[in-house]
Structures are given as structure tokens and as C-alpha cells.
Tab-separated table of C-alpha atoms and ligand atoms in Angstrom:
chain	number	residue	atom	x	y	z
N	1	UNK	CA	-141.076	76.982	12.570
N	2	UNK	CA	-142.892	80.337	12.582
N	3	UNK	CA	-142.600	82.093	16.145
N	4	UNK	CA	-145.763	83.299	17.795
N	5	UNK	CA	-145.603	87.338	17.304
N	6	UNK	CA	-145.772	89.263	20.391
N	7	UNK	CA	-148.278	92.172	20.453
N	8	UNK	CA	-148.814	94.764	23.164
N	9	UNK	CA	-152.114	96.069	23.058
N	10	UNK	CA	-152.995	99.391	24.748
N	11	UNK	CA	-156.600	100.439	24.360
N	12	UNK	CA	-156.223	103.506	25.986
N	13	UNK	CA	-159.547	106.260	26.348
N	14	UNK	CA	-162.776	106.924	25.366
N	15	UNK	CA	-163.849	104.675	21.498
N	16	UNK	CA	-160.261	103.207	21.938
N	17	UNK	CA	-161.253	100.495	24.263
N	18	UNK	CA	-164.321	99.692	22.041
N	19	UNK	CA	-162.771	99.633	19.173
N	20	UNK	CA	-159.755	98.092	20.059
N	21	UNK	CA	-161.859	95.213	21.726
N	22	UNK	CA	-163.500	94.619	17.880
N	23	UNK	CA	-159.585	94.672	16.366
N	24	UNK	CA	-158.523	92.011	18.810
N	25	UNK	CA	-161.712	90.101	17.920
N	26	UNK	CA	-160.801	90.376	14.446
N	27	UNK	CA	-157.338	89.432	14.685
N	28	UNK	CA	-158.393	86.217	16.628
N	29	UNK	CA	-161.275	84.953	14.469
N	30	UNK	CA	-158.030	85.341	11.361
N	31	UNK	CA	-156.352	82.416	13.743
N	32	UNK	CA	-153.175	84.729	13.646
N	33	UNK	CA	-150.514	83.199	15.493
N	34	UNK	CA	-150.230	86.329	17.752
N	35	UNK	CA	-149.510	86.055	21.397
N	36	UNK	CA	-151.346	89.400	23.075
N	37	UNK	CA	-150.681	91.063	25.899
N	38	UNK	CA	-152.922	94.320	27.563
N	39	UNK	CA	-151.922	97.485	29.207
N	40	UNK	CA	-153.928	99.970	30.716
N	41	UNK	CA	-152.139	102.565	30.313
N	42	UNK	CA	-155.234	105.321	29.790
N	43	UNK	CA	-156.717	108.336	31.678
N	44	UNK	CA	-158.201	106.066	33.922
N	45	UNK	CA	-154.779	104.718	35.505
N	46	UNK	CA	-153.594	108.115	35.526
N	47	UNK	CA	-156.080	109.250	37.642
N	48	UNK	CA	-155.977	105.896	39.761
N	49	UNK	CA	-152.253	106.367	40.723
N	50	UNK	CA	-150.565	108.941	38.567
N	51	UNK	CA	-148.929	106.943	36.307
N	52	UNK	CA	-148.645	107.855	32.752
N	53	UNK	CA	-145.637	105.409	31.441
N	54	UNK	CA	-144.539	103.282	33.997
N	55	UNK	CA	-141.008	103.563	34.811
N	56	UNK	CA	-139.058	101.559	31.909
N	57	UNK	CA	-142.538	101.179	29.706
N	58	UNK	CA	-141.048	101.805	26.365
N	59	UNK	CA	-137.903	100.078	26.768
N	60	UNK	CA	-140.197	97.077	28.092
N	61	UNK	CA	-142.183	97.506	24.954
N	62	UNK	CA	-138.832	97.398	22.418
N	63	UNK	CA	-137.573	94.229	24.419
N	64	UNK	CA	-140.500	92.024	24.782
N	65	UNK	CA	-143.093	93.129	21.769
N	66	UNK	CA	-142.842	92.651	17.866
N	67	UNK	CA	-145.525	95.421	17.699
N	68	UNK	CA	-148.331	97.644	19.591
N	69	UNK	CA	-151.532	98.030	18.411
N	70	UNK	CA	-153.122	101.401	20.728
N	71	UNK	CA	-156.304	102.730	20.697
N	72	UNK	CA	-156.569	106.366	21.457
N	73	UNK	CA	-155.909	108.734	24.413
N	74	UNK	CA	-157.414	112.160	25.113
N	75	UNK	CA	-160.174	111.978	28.431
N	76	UNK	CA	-161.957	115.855	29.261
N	77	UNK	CA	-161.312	114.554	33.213
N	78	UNK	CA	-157.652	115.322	32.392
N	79	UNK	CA	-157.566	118.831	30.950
N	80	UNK	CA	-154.070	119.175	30.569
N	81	UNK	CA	-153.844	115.924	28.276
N	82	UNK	CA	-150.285	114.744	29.827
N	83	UNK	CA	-150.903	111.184	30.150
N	84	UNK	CA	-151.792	111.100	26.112
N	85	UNK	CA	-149.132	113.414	25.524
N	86	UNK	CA	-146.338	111.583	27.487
N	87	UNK	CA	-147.869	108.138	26.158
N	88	UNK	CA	-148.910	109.053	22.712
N	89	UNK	CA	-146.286	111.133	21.677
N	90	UNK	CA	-143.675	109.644	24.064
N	91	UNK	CA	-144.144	106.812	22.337
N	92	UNK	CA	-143.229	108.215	18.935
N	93	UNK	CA	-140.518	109.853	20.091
N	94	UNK	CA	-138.620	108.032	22.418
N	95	UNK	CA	-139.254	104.694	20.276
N	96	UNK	CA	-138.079	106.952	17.329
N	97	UNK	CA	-141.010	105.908	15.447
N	98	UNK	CA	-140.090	107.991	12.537
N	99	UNK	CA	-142.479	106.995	9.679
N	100	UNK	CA	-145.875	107.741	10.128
N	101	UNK	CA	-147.981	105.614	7.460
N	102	UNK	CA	-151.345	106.171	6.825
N	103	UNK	CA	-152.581	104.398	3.572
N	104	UNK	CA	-155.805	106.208	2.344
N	105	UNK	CA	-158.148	103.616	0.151
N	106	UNK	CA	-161.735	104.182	-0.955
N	107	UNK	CA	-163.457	100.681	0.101
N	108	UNK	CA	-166.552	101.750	-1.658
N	109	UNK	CA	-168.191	104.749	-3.838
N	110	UNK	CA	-170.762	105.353	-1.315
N	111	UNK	CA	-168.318	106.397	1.419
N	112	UNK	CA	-166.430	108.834	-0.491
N	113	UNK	CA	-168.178	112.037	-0.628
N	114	UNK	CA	-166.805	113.100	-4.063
N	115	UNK	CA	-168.888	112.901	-6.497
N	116	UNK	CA	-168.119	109.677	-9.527
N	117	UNK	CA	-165.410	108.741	-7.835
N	118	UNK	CA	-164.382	104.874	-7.763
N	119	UNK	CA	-162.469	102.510	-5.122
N	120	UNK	CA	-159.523	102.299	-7.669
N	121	UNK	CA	-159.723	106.334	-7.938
N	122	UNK	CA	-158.374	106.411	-4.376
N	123	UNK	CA	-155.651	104.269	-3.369
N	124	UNK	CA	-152.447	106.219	-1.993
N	125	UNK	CA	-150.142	106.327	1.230
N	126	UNK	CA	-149.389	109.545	2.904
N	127	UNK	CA	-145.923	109.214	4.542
N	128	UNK	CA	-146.061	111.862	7.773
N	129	UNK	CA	-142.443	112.512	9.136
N	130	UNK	CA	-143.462	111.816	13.061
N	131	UNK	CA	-140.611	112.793	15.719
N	132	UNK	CA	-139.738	116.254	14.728
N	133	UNK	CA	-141.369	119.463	13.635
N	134	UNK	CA	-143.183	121.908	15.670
N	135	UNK	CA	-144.955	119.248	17.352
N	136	UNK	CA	-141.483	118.701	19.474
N	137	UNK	CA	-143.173	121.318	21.431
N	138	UNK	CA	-140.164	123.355	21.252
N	139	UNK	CA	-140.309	126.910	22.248
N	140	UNK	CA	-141.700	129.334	24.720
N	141	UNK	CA	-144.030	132.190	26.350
N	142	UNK	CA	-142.560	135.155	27.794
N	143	UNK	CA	-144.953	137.879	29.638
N	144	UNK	CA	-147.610	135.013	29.335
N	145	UNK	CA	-150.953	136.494	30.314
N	146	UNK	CA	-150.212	140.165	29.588
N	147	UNK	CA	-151.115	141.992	26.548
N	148	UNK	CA	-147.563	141.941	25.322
N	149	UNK	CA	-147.082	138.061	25.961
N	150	UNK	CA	-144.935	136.435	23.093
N	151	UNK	CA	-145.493	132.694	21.873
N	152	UNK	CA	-142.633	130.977	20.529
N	153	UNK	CA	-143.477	127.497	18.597
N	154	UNK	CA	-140.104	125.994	16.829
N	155	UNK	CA	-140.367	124.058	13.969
N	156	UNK	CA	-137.610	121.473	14.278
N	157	UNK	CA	-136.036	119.756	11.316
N	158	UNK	CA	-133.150	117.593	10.833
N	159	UNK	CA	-131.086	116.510	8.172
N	160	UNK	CA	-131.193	113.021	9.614
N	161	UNK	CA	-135.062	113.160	10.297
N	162	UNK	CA	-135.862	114.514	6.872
N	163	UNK	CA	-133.754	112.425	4.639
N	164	UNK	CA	-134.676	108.906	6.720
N	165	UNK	CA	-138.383	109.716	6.464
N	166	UNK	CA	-138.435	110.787	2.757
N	167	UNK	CA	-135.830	108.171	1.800
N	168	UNK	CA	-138.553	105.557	3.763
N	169	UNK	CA	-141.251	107.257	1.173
N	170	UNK	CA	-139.650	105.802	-1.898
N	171	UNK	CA	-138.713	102.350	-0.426
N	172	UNK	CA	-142.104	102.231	0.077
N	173	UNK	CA	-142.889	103.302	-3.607
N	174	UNK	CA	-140.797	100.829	-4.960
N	175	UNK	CA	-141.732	97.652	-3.115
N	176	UNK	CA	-145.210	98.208	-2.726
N	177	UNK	CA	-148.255	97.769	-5.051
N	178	UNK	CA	-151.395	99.394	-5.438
N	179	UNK	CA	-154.595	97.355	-4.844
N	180	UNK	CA	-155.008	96.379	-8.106
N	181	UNK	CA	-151.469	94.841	-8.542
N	182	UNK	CA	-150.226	97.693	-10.911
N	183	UNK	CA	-146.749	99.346	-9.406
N	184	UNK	CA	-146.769	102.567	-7.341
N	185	UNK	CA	-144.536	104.996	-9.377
N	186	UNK	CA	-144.329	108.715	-7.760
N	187	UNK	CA	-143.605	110.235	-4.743
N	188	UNK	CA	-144.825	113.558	-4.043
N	189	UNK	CA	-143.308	115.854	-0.992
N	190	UNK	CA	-145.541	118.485	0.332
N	191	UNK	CA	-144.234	121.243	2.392
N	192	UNK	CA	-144.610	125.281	2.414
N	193	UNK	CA	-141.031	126.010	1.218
N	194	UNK	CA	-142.248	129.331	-0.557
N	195	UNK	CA	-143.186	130.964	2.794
N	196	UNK	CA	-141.130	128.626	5.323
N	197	UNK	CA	-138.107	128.929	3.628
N	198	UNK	CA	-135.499	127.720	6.263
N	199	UNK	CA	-137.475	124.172	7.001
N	200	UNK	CA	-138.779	124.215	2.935
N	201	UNK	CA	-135.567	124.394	2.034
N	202	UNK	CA	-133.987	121.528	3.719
N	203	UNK	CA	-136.684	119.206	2.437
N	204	UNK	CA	-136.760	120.356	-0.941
N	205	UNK	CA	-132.657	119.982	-1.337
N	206	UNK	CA	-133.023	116.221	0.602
N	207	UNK	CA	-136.033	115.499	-1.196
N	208	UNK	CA	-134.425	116.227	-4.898
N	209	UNK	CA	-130.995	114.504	-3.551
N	210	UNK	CA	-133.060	111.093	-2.243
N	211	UNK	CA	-134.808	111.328	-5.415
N	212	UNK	CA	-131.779	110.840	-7.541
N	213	UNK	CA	-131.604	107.418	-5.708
N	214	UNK	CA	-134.873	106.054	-7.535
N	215	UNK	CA	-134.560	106.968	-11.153
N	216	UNK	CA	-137.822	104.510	-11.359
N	217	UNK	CA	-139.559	106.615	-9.463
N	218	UNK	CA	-141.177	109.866	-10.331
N	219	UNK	CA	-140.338	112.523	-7.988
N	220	UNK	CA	-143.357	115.284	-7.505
N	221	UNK	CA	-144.118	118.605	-5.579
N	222	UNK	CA	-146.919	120.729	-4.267
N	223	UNK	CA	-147.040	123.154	-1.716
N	224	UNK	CA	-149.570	121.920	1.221
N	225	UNK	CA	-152.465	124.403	0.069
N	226	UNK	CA	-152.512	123.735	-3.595
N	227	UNK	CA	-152.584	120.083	-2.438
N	228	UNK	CA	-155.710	119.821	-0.162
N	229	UNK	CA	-157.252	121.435	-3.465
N	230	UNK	CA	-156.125	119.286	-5.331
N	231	UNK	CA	-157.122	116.079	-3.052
N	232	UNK	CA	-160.613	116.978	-3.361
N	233	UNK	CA	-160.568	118.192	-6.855
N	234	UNK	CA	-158.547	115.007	-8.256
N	235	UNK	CA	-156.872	112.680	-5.655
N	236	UNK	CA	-156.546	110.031	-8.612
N	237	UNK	CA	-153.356	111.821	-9.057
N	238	UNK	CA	-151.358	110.623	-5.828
N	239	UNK	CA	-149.680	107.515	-5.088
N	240	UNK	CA	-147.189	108.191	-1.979
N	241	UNK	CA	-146.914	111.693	-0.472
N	242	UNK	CA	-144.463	112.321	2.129
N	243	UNK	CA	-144.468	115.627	4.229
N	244	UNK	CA	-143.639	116.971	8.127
N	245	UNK	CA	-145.309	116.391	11.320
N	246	UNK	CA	-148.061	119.321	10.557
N	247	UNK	CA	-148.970	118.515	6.852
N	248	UNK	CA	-149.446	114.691	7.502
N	249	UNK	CA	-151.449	115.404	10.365
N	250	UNK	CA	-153.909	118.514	9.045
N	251	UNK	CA	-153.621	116.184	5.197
N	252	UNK	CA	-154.596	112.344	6.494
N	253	UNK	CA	-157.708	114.028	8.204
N	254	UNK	CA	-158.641	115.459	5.046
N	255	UNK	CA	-157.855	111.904	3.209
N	256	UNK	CA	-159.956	109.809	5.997
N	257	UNK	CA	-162.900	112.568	4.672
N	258	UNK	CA	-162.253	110.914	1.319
N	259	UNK	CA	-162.424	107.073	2.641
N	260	UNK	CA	-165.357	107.246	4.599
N	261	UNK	CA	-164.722	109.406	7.683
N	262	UNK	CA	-162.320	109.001	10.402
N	263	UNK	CA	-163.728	105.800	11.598
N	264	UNK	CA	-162.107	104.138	8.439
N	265	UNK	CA	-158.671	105.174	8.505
N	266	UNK	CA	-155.932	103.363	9.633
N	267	UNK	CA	-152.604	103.589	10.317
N	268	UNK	CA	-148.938	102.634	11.349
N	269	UNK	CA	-146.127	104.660	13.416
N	270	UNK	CA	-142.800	102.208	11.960
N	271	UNK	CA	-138.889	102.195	12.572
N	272	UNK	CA	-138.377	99.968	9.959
N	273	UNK	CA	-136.494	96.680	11.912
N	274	UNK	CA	-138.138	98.285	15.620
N	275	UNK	CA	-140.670	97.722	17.985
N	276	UNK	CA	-143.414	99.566	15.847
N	277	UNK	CA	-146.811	100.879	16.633
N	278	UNK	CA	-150.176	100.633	14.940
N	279	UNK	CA	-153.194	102.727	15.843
N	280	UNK	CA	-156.597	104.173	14.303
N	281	UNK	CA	-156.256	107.391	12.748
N	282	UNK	CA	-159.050	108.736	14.645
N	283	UNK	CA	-158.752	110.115	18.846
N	284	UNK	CA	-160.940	109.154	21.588
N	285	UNK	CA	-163.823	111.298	20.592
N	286	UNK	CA	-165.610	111.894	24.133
N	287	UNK	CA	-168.553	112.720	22.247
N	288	UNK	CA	-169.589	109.322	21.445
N	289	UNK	CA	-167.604	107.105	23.587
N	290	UNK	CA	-169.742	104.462	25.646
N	291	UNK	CA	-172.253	104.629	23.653
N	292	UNK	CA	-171.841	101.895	21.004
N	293	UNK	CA	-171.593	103.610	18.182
N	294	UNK	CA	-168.001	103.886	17.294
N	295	UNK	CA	-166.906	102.182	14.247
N	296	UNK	CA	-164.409	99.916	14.545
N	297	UNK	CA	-163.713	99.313	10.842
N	298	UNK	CA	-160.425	101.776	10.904
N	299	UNK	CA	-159.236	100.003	14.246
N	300	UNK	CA	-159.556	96.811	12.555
N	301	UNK	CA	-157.624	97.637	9.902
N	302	UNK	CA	-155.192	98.898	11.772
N	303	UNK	CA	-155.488	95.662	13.148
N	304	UNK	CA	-154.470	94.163	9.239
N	305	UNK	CA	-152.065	96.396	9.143
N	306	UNK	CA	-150.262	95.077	11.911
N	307	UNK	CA	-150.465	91.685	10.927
N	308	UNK	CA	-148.916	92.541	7.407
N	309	UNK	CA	-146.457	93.736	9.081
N	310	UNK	CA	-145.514	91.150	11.081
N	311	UNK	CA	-145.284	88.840	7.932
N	312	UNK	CA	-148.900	87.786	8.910
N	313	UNK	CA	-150.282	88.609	5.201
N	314	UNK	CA	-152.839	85.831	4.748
N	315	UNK	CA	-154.516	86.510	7.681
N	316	UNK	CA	-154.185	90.315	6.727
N	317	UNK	CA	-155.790	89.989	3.305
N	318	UNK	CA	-158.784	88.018	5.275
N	319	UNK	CA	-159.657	90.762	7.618
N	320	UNK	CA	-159.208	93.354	4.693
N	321	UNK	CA	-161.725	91.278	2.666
N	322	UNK	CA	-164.110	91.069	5.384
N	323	UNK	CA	-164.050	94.849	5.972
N	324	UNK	CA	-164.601	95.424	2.297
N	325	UNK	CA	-167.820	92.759	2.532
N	326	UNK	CA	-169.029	94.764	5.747
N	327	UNK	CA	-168.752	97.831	3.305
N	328	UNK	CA	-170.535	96.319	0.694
N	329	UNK	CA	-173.374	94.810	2.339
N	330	UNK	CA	-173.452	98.109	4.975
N	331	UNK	CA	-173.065	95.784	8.001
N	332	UNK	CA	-171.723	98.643	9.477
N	333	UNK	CA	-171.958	101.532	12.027
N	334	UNK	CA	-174.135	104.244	11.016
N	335	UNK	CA	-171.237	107.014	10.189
N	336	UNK	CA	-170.538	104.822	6.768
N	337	UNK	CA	-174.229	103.357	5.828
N	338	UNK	CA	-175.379	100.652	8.513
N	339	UNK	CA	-176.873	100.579	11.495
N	340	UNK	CA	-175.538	98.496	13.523
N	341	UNK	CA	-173.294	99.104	17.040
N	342	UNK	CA	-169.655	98.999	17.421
N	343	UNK	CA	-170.157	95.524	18.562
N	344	UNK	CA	-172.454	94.050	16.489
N	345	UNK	CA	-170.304	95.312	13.466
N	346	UNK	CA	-166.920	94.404	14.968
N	347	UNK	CA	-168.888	90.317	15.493
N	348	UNK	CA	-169.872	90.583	11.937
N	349	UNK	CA	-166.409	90.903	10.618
N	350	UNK	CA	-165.021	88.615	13.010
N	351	UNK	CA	-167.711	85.774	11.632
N	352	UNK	CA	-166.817	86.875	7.795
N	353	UNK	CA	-163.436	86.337	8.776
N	354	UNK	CA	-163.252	82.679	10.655
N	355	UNK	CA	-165.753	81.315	7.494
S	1	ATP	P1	-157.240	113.643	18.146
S	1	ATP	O1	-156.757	115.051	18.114
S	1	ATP	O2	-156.899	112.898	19.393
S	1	ATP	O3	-156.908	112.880	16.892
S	1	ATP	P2	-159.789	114.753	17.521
S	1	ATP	O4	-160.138	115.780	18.542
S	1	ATP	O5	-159.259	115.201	16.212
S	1	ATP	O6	-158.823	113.684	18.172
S	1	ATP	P3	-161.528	112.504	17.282
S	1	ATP	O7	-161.490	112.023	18.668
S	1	ATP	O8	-160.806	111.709	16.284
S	1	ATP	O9	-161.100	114.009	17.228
S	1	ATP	O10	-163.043	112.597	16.835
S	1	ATP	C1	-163.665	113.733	16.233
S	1	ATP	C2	-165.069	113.339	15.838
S	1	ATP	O11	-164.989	112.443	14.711
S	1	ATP	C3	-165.776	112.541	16.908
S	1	ATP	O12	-166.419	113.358	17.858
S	1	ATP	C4	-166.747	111.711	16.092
S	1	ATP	O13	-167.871	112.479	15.741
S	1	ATP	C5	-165.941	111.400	14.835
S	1	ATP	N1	-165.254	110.112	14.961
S	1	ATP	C6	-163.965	109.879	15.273
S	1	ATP	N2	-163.704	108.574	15.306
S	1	ATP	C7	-164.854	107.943	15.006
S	1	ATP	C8	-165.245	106.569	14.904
S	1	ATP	N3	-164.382	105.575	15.089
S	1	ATP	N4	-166.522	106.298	14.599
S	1	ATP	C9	-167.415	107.274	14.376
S	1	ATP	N5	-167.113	108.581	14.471
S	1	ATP	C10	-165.864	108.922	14.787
């Protein structure tokens, strides 16, 4: 018999609670044998009682859940951002959630801003390495404040953390398909190795080693400039691209500009056998939180995401076809088309979903 998956679920601030609300609605309407349990870990609890993680949170997490699903953190009444940092990035850090998926797929022409560009045009992963470089806030200030004050940000990389992340990149090439059933085949890695030469380096000897592992697979290169060029001039060209902390993040923003905005982008923070996390690509964006306007398509496939995951792929592929119908018929929020709220488009995929 097929146990009930476990599934923390940690809204967090600003859209996150909105949008996560229309992900669990989803997920429920699919019938997914999920058992769900919510935190509140946020900016609001902070400021309640000063909690960010309570004492033992992520162990809790890796003992009792099969996965997380988070919405996003980042609230203006705490300046200083440490309950997002010390949940968000504690998170992927102390979990060791190395592999930072984000697959970027055009649902529709009309969201991509390119021009004659079709759904199957778009359809790659971009693998972001996710516990090490410079966002390990390594580093230093010395005569902070004066006009000789000296910032010091390290970028960290490690043999282990390089070669586990890229050698996750072609797993993922080889046992995953594109949309339209036809194999993935390359892997590109993206770094700055002609003017970071000590970090470049390292990736481009483990990438080329890793490489050797997967004659199958066709192993690829482009500096991190020539690539965002290149994403807008021809992104038919990619398949899986794996690069550092930096690149992924600075790249997948770029990408979710391709699919439709941030509000369509998904994405998945995975130790492959672990406790792993799943969460919208987008942050809490203050601007238009409250206000029912937040699309909740990228939470909800996040949501999908999740599920497939978890072995859950029929009721994945459901909640992926509704989103595409939503798409289609622009029962959406107005960033991709529609017109309707958060929660009136969330309640339309839901009822696409349980037909
Ligand atoms: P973070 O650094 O935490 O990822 P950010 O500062 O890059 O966050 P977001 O919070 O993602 O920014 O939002 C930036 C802007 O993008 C928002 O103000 C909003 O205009 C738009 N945006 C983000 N998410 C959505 C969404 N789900 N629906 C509609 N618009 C969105």
C-alpha cells in the first residue's frame, strides 16, 4: 500500500501566503494522498516572539516530512531580512539542499515576450549549485564607514559541491524527457572562468571530468554573459544548464522573463534521497501583497513539482494540464493575460483539476 506523503508547508510573507493557499488548493482538488502540515514560520512570528527557526526546526523537518513546499520570505517591517535569511537560506544550507532546479517551459506564445517563439521552443532546466558560492556570505568589512572601508565577499567553491551539483545536472539529462517525449541530450555549464579564474577553473576541470561519465550526453560551455545573449536571442538551443549560486540566480530570473514573468516559474531546492524543498521562484513582493493580485500559477506548479517528486505523477500531470488550460483560455491573473484575482484563478484550476 502507498503511504500518505508528509508535506510541511510554510507560507511564509507577503504573496507567499496567497499563493501558497491556491497550491494547497490545487494539490487537494488532484486527491493527492498528501498528509499537510503548516508552519508559520514568517516575519510575522518573528516579530511576535523572535523566533526565526525554532530550536531543532530543520532537523524536525528531515525526520517527520517527505518534502516542504514554502512560499516566500522578505517583509520591509524587518529591514535587516534575518528571519528570511536564517529560514530561507538556512534551510538550503543546513538541509544541504544542494541542487537548485528550476525547469523553465513556455506554456503559451503569448507569455513569452520573444517574438515567433513556440511552447516547444522553450523547454529547459537550469541546474543552480545552491549551498556554496559567494552567497555563503563569507567575508568581511574593515574601516566600514570611512572612505577607505574595504568589502570582502568570498566566493566559496568546493570540489565536493561542484562535482555533486554538476554530476546531479547530467543524471538529470539522462533520465528526464522533454515535454514532447523526445530525450534531453546536452548539458551546458555556465560560469566566468576567463575572468574568475580560481572558481572557473575548478568547474571547468570537474565539469569536463563528470562529463566523461555520460558519453550520451553532449557536454557544452558559455561564459554567463554570452549566455543571457544568447537566451534571448535563441534559447531553443538549451536543454539543462548547470552553473553556481550567482549565475542560477541572476539566469532563472531572466528565464521566468521568457515563461511569462516571475509569477510562472517554479522550482525545487533537492538532496536527491532528503527531506527536499519546493518553492516559487518569485519573493514576497511587498508591492502587491494583500491585494489579490498575485498569481499563483508558479506556486502551483511548484505545487506539481512536488508531487512528481514524491512519486505523485498522475496527480502532477493533472495540475500541469490545468495550468496550461488556465493559460490557454487566460483564466488568469492579469501579469500573464486574465483578469482575474489570485483567488479566483487559484479556484479555477482547482475546479479544472477535480473534473
Ligand atoms: P527575492 O529577492 O526575494 O526573490 P525580489 O526582490 O527579486 O525577491 P519579488 O518579490 O520576486 O522580487 O518580486 C518583484 C516584482 O515581480 C514584484 O514587485 C511584482 O511586481 C513581480 N512579481 C513577483 N511575483 C509575482 C507574482 N506571483 N505575481 C505577479 N507579479 C509578481
Amino acid at each position: 500500500m502507498r503511504q500518505k506523503k508528509r508535506v510541511a508547508i510554510i507560507p511564509g510573507d507577503g504573496i507567499g501566503p496567497e499563493v501558497i493557499a491556491e497550491a494547497v488548493r490545487a494539490m487537494q482538488a488532484s486527491g493527492a494522498d498528501v498528509e499537510l502540515t503548516h508552519f508559520d514560520w514568517s516575519a510575522n512570528r518573528y516579530l511576535a516572539d523572535a523566533v526565526t527557526v525554532p530550536p531543532d526546526g530543520f532537523a524536525m523537518l528531515e525526520r517527520d516530512f517527505d518534502a516542504i513546499l514554502l512560499g516566500a520570505f522578505g517583509d520591509p517591517r524587518v529591514p535587516s531580512n534575518i528571519h528570511a535569511k536564517e529560514i530561507l537560506l538556512g534551510m538550503r544550507f543546513k538541509m544541504d539542499l544542494y541542487a537548485n532546479l528550476r525547469p523553465v517551459r513556455l506554456l503559451d506564445a503569448s507569455l513569452c515576450p520573444l517574438k515567433g517563439v513556440e511552447p516547444s521552443d522553450i523547454d529547459f532546466v537550469v541546474v543552480r549549485e545552491n549551498t556554496e558560492g559567494v552567497y555563503v556570505d563569507a567575508g568581511g568589512v574593515f574601516k566600514q564607514g570611512t572612505p577607505d572601508e574595504v568589502a570582502v565577499q568570498e566566493d566559496i567553491n568546493t570540489r565536493k559541491g561542484v562535482e555533486r551539483v554538476v554530476r546531479y545536472a547530467f543524471e538529470y539529462c539522462e533520465r528526464h524527457k522533454k515535454q514532447d517525449g523526445s530525450p534531453r541530450r546536452q548539458v551546458l555549464m555556465c560560469d566566468k572562468s576567463n575572468a574568475m579564474t580560481h572558481a572557473g577553473g575548478l568547474w571547468q576541470r570537474v565539469f569536463k571530468e563528470v562529463s566523461r561519465e555520460y558519453p550520451q550526453i553532449t557536454p557544452q560551455h558559455m561564459y554567463v554573459d554570452a549566455l543571457c545573449t544568447q537566451m534571448v536571442r535563441d534559447p531553443r538551443q538549451f536543454d539543462v544548464i548547470v552553473t553556481n549560486n550567482m549565475f542560477g540566480d541572476i539566469i532563472t530570473d531572466l528565464a521566468a522573463g521568457l515563461q511569462g514573468g516571475l509569477g510562472m516559474a517554479a522550482s525545487g531546492n533537492i538532496h536527491p534521497g532528503k527531506t527536499s524543498m519546493f518553492e516559487p521562484v518569485h519573493g514576497s513582493a511587498p508591492p502587491i501583497a494583500g491585494k489579490n493580485v498575485a498569481n499563483p500559477l508558479g506556486a502551483i506548479l511548484t505545487s506539481a513539482m512536488m508531487l512528481a517528486h514524491l512519486g505523485l505523477t498522475q496527480e502532477a500531470d493533472e495540475i500541469e494540464a490545468a495550468v496550461l488550460e488556465a493559460v490557454r483560455q487566460r483564466k488568469t491573473t492579469q501579469d500573464v493575460g486574465g483578469s482575474l484575482g489570485t483567488h479566483e484563478a487559484g479556484e479555477w484550476v482547482a475546479k479544472r483539476v477535480a473534473r
